[in-house]
Tab-separated table of N, CA and C in Angstrom:
chain	number	residue	atom	x	y	z
A	586	MET	N	95.991	116.578	78.541
A	586	MET	CA	95.024	115.758	77.569
A	586	MET	C	94.171	116.694	76.522
A	587	ASN	N	94.015	116.343	75.522
A	587	ASN	CA	93.001	116.952	74.609
A	587	ASN	C	91.515	116.712	75.114
A	588	ALA	N	90.852	117.339	74.412
A	588	ALA	CA	89.229	116.974	74.921
A	588	ALA	C	88.794	115.720	74.644
A	589	GLU	N	89.104	115.057	73.578
A	589	GLU	CA	88.627	113.739	73.335
A	589	GLU	C	89.195	112.892	74.418
A	590	MET	N	90.485	112.842	74.727
A	590	MET	CA	91.040	112.022	75.841
A	590	MET	C	90.584	112.382	77.155
A	591	THR	N	90.264	113.603	77.524
A	591	THR	CA	89.546	114.003	78.668
A	591	THR	C	88.170	113.441	78.949
A	592	GLN	N	87.504	113.276	77.793
A	592	GLN	CA	86.105	112.852	77.797
A	592	GLN	C	86.072	111.563	78.021
A	593	THR	N	87.066	110.696	77.379
A	593	THR	CA	87.332	109.283	77.416
A	593	THR	C	87.548	108.842	78.707
A	594	ALA	N	88.433	109.701	79.462
A	594	ALA	CA	88.884	109.406	80.890
A	594	ALA	C	87.753	109.372	81.801
A	595	VAL	N	87.050	110.462	81.661
A	595	VAL	CA	85.854	110.802	82.644
A	595	VAL	C	84.834	109.527	82.445
A	596	ILE	N	84.393	109.408	81.144
A	596	ILE	CA	83.598	108.134	80.793
A	596	ILE	C	84.122	106.811	81.282
A	597	SER	N	85.314	106.614	81.234
A	597	SER	CA	85.922	105.282	81.515
A	597	SER	C	85.862	105.090	82.959
A	598	VAL	N	86.172	106.176	83.739
A	598	VAL	CA	86.309	106.031	85.205
A	598	VAL	C	84.922	105.843	85.812
A	599	ILE	N	83.862	106.409	85.216
A	599	ILE	CA	82.397	106.464	85.654
A	599	ILE	C	81.945	105.022	85.380
A	600	LYS	N	82.299	104.481	84.131
A	600	LYS	CA	81.922	102.970	83.897
A	600	LYS	C	82.561	102.059	84.677
A	601	GLY	N	83.980	102.294	85.011
A	601	GLY	CA	84.632	101.336	85.899
A	601	GLY	C	84.206	101.169	87.318
A	602	LEU	N	83.869	102.629	87.754
A	602	LEU	CA	83.050	102.700	89.096
A	602	LEU	C	81.593	101.901	89.093
A	603	GLU	N	80.917	102.154	88.028
A	603	GLU	CA	79.519	101.272	88.066
A	603	GLU	C	79.922	99.911	87.771
A	604	ARG	N	80.905	99.428	87.046
A	604	ARG	CA	80.934	98.113	86.873
A	604	ARG	C	81.515	97.230	87.966
A	605	PHE	N	82.581	97.984	88.726
A	605	PHE	CA	83.305	97.242	89.681
A	605	PHE	C	82.997	97.553	91.207
A	606	GLY	N	82.209	98.758	91.382
A	606	GLY	CA	81.927	99.375	92.698
A	606	GLY	C	83.237	100.206	93.119
A	607	SER	N	83.029	100.925	94.127
A	607	SER	CA	84.016	101.998	94.433
A	607	SER	C	85.003	101.265	95.389
A	608	SER	N	85.027	100.174	95.779
A	608	SER	CA	86.140	99.509	96.658
A	608	SER	C	87.204	98.774	95.850
A	609	ASP	N	86.757	98.410	94.757
A	609	ASP	CA	87.598	97.473	93.710
A	609	ASP	C	88.868	98.167	92.960
A	610	TYR	N	89.542	98.847	93.552
A	610	TYR	CA	90.499	99.936	92.817
A	610	TYR	C	91.400	99.094	91.812
A	611	SER	N	91.844	98.034	91.929
A	611	SER	CA	92.803	97.465	90.921
A	611	SER	C	91.993	97.110	89.567
A	612	ASP	N	90.778	96.663	89.766
A	612	ASP	CA	89.802	96.233	88.449
A	612	ASP	C	89.462	97.648	87.859
A	613	ILE	N	89.177	98.589	88.699
A	613	ILE	CA	88.842	99.934	88.094
A	613	ILE	C	90.073	100.486	87.278
A	614	ALA	N	91.087	100.437	87.807
A	614	ALA	CA	92.556	100.942	87.230
A	614	ALA	C	92.815	100.283	85.982
A	615	GLU	N	92.555	98.863	86.050
A	615	GLU	CA	92.956	98.011	84.739
A	615	GLU	C	91.794	98.347	83.686
A	616	TYR	N	90.553	98.457	84.073
A	616	TYR	CA	89.640	98.978	83.105
A	616	TYR	C	89.739	100.264	82.381
A	617	VAL	N	90.195	101.139	82.934
A	617	VAL	CA	90.548	102.516	82.506
A	617	VAL	C	91.696	102.232	81.640
A	618	LYS	N	92.734	101.781	82.196
A	618	LYS	CA	94.109	101.489	81.468
A	618	LYS	C	93.761	100.822	80.070
A	619	THR	N	93.128	99.765	80.177
A	619	THR	CA	92.837	98.844	78.989
A	619	THR	C	92.043	99.886	77.940
A	620	GLU	N	91.024	100.472	78.492
A	620	GLU	CA	90.275	101.467	77.447
A	620	GLU	C	91.059	102.325	76.645
A	621	PHE	N	92.078	103.100	77.516
A	621	PHE	CA	92.935	104.089	76.934
A	621	PHE	C	93.816	103.322	75.845
A	622	ASN	N	94.615	102.176	76.334
A	622	ASN	CA	95.514	101.348	75.527
A	622	ASN	C	94.899	101.207	74.238
A	623	ASN	N	93.557	100.654	74.240
A	623	ASN	CA	92.848	100.328	73.076
A	623	ASN	C	92.618	101.688	72.068
A	624	LYS	N	92.200	102.729	72.778
A	624	LYS	CA	91.861	103.752	71.978
A	624	LYS	C	92.955	104.611	71.604
A	625	PHE	N	93.745	104.848	72.485
A	625	PHE	CA	95.185	105.884	72.095
A	625	PHE	C	96.404	105.250	72.073
A	626	GLY	N	96.557	103.813	72.013
A	626	GLY	CA	97.732	103.204	71.855
A	626	GLY	C	98.431	102.894	73.216
A	627	LYS	N	99.380	102.064	73.150
A	627	LYS	CA	99.977	101.790	74.451
A	627	LYS	C	101.196	102.742	74.842
A	628	THR	N	101.699	102.982	76.145
A	628	THR	CA	101.258	102.170	77.122
A	628	THR	C	100.980	103.275	78.308
A	629	TRP	N	99.531	103.157	78.705
A	629	TRP	CA	99.058	104.011	79.752
A	629	TRP	C	99.148	103.260	80.932
A	630	HIS	N	99.045	104.069	82.048
A	630	HIS	CA	99.204	103.753	83.545
A	630	HIS	C	98.052	104.459	84.231
A	631	CYS	N	97.289	103.646	85.082
A	631	CYS	CA	96.156	104.430	85.883
A	631	CYS	C	96.377	103.993	87.434
A	632	LEU	N	96.022	104.958	88.374
A	632	LEU	CA	96.148	104.741	89.605
A	632	LEU	C	94.793	104.871	90.403
A	633	VAL	N	93.993	104.188	91.089
A	633	VAL	CA	92.950	104.655	91.930
A	633	VAL	C	93.403	104.473	93.333
A	634	ILE	N	93.415	105.768	93.771
A	634	ILE	CA	93.670	105.840	95.282
A	634	ILE	C	92.744	106.663	96.079
A	635	LEU	N	92.880	106.510	97.329
A	635	LEU	CA	92.085	107.519	98.293
A	635	LEU	C	92.985	108.705	98.113
A	636	ARG	N	92.362	109.727	98.406
A	636	ARG	CA	93.077	111.175	98.199
A	636	ARG	C	94.394	111.088	99.159
A	637	GLY	N	95.457	111.593	98.370
A	637	GLY	CA	96.930	111.470	98.999
A	637	GLY	C	97.773	112.076	97.885
A	638	GLY	N	98.997	111.850	98.141
A	638	GLY	CA	100.054	112.507	97.420
A	638	GLY	C	100.677	111.334	96.335
A	639	PHE	N	101.336	111.885	95.229
A	639	PHE	CA	101.943	111.054	94.336
A	639	PHE	C	102.757	111.758	93.409
A	640	SER	N	103.632	111.115	92.753
A	640	SER	CA	104.411	111.854	91.915
A	640	SER	C	104.788	110.879	90.661
A	641	VAL	N	104.637	111.307	89.402
A	641	VAL	CA	104.815	110.439	88.222
A	641	VAL	C	105.542	111.399	87.408
A	642	GLN	N	106.016	110.713	86.302
A	642	GLN	CA	106.742	111.329	85.332
A	642	GLN	C	106.036	111.115	84.056
A	643	ASN	N	105.577	111.833	83.194
A	643	ASN	CA	104.513	111.572	82.013
A	643	ASN	C	105.015	112.225	80.697
A	644	GLU	N	104.559	111.636	79.748
A	644	GLU	CA	104.589	112.268	78.416
A	644	GLU	C	103.684	113.696	78.395
A	645	THR	N	104.347	114.769	77.548
A	645	THR	CA	103.639	116.065	77.550
A	645	THR	C	102.132	115.648	76.877
A	646	ASN	N	101.180	116.211	77.684
A	646	ASN	CA	99.765	116.105	77.166
A	646	ASN	C	99.276	114.822	77.461
A	647	CYS	N	99.876	114.110	78.147
A	647	CYS	CA	99.244	112.656	78.533
A	647	CYS	C	99.011	112.324	79.986
A	648	TYR	N	98.435	113.056	80.716
A	648	TYR	CA	98.175	113.103	82.064
A	648	TYR	C	97.009	113.750	82.659
A	649	ILE	N	96.230	113.070	83.459
A	649	ILE	CA	95.002	113.643	84.030
A	649	ILE	C	94.828	113.164	85.552
A	650	CYS	N	94.223	114.000	86.370
A	650	CYS	CA	93.955	113.560	87.553
A	650	CYS	C	92.612	113.979	87.803
A	651	LEU	N	91.619	112.995	88.086
A	651	LEU	CA	90.416	113.168	88.393
A	651	LEU	C	89.990	112.940	89.969
A	652	ASP	N	89.304	113.836	90.703
A	652	ASP	CA	88.750	113.692	91.695
A	652	ASP	C	87.327	113.370	91.819
A	653	ILE	N	86.890	112.098	92.183
A	653	ILE	CA	85.562	111.538	92.203
A	653	ILE	C	85.377	111.360	93.610
A	654	ASP	N	84.316	111.910	94.501
A	654	ASP	CA	84.087	111.630	95.815
A	654	ASP	C	85.352	111.704	96.578
A	655	ASP	N	85.609	110.612	97.195
A	655	ASP	CA	86.878	110.367	98.086
A	655	ASP	C	88.004	109.756	97.308
A	656	TYR	N	87.921	109.631	96.117
A	656	TYR	CA	88.963	108.883	95.193
A	656	TYR	C	89.539	109.703	94.165
A	657	MET	N	90.806	109.562	93.946
A	657	MET	CA	91.683	110.062	93.029
A	657	MET	C	91.951	109.070	91.948
A	658	VAL	N	91.777	109.349	90.799
A	658	VAL	CA	92.225	108.802	89.666
A	658	VAL	C	93.086	109.322	88.812
A	659	VAL	N	94.524	108.878	88.723
A	659	VAL	CA	95.606	109.323	87.930
A	659	VAL	C	95.716	108.507	86.724
A	660	LEU	N	95.802	109.088	85.576
A	660	LEU	CA	95.808	108.507	84.257
A	660	LEU	C	96.945	109.178	83.542
A	661	PHE	N	98.161	108.344	83.011
A	661	PHE	CA	99.224	109.028	82.442
A	661	PHE	C	100.118	108.075	81.471
A	662	LYS	N	100.883	108.624	80.739
A	662	LYS	CA	101.538	107.750	79.688
A	662	LYS	C	103.034	108.019	79.784
């Protein structure tokens, strides 16, 4: 991701956690996904999970994985 997308991802995740709390994963994921769809075009996907494994296929430069406390947020297109 470029710098603008990375900054937007971090800010969106923090706002989502503040708005929905750290236990409402689907609402946080929906919030981040909607922010990205609105700002960078469709179709983005977002996973909010406890640390673990995953495998996704993504477009070039359209992926980020953020570790925040015990949570992992994966955002990709």
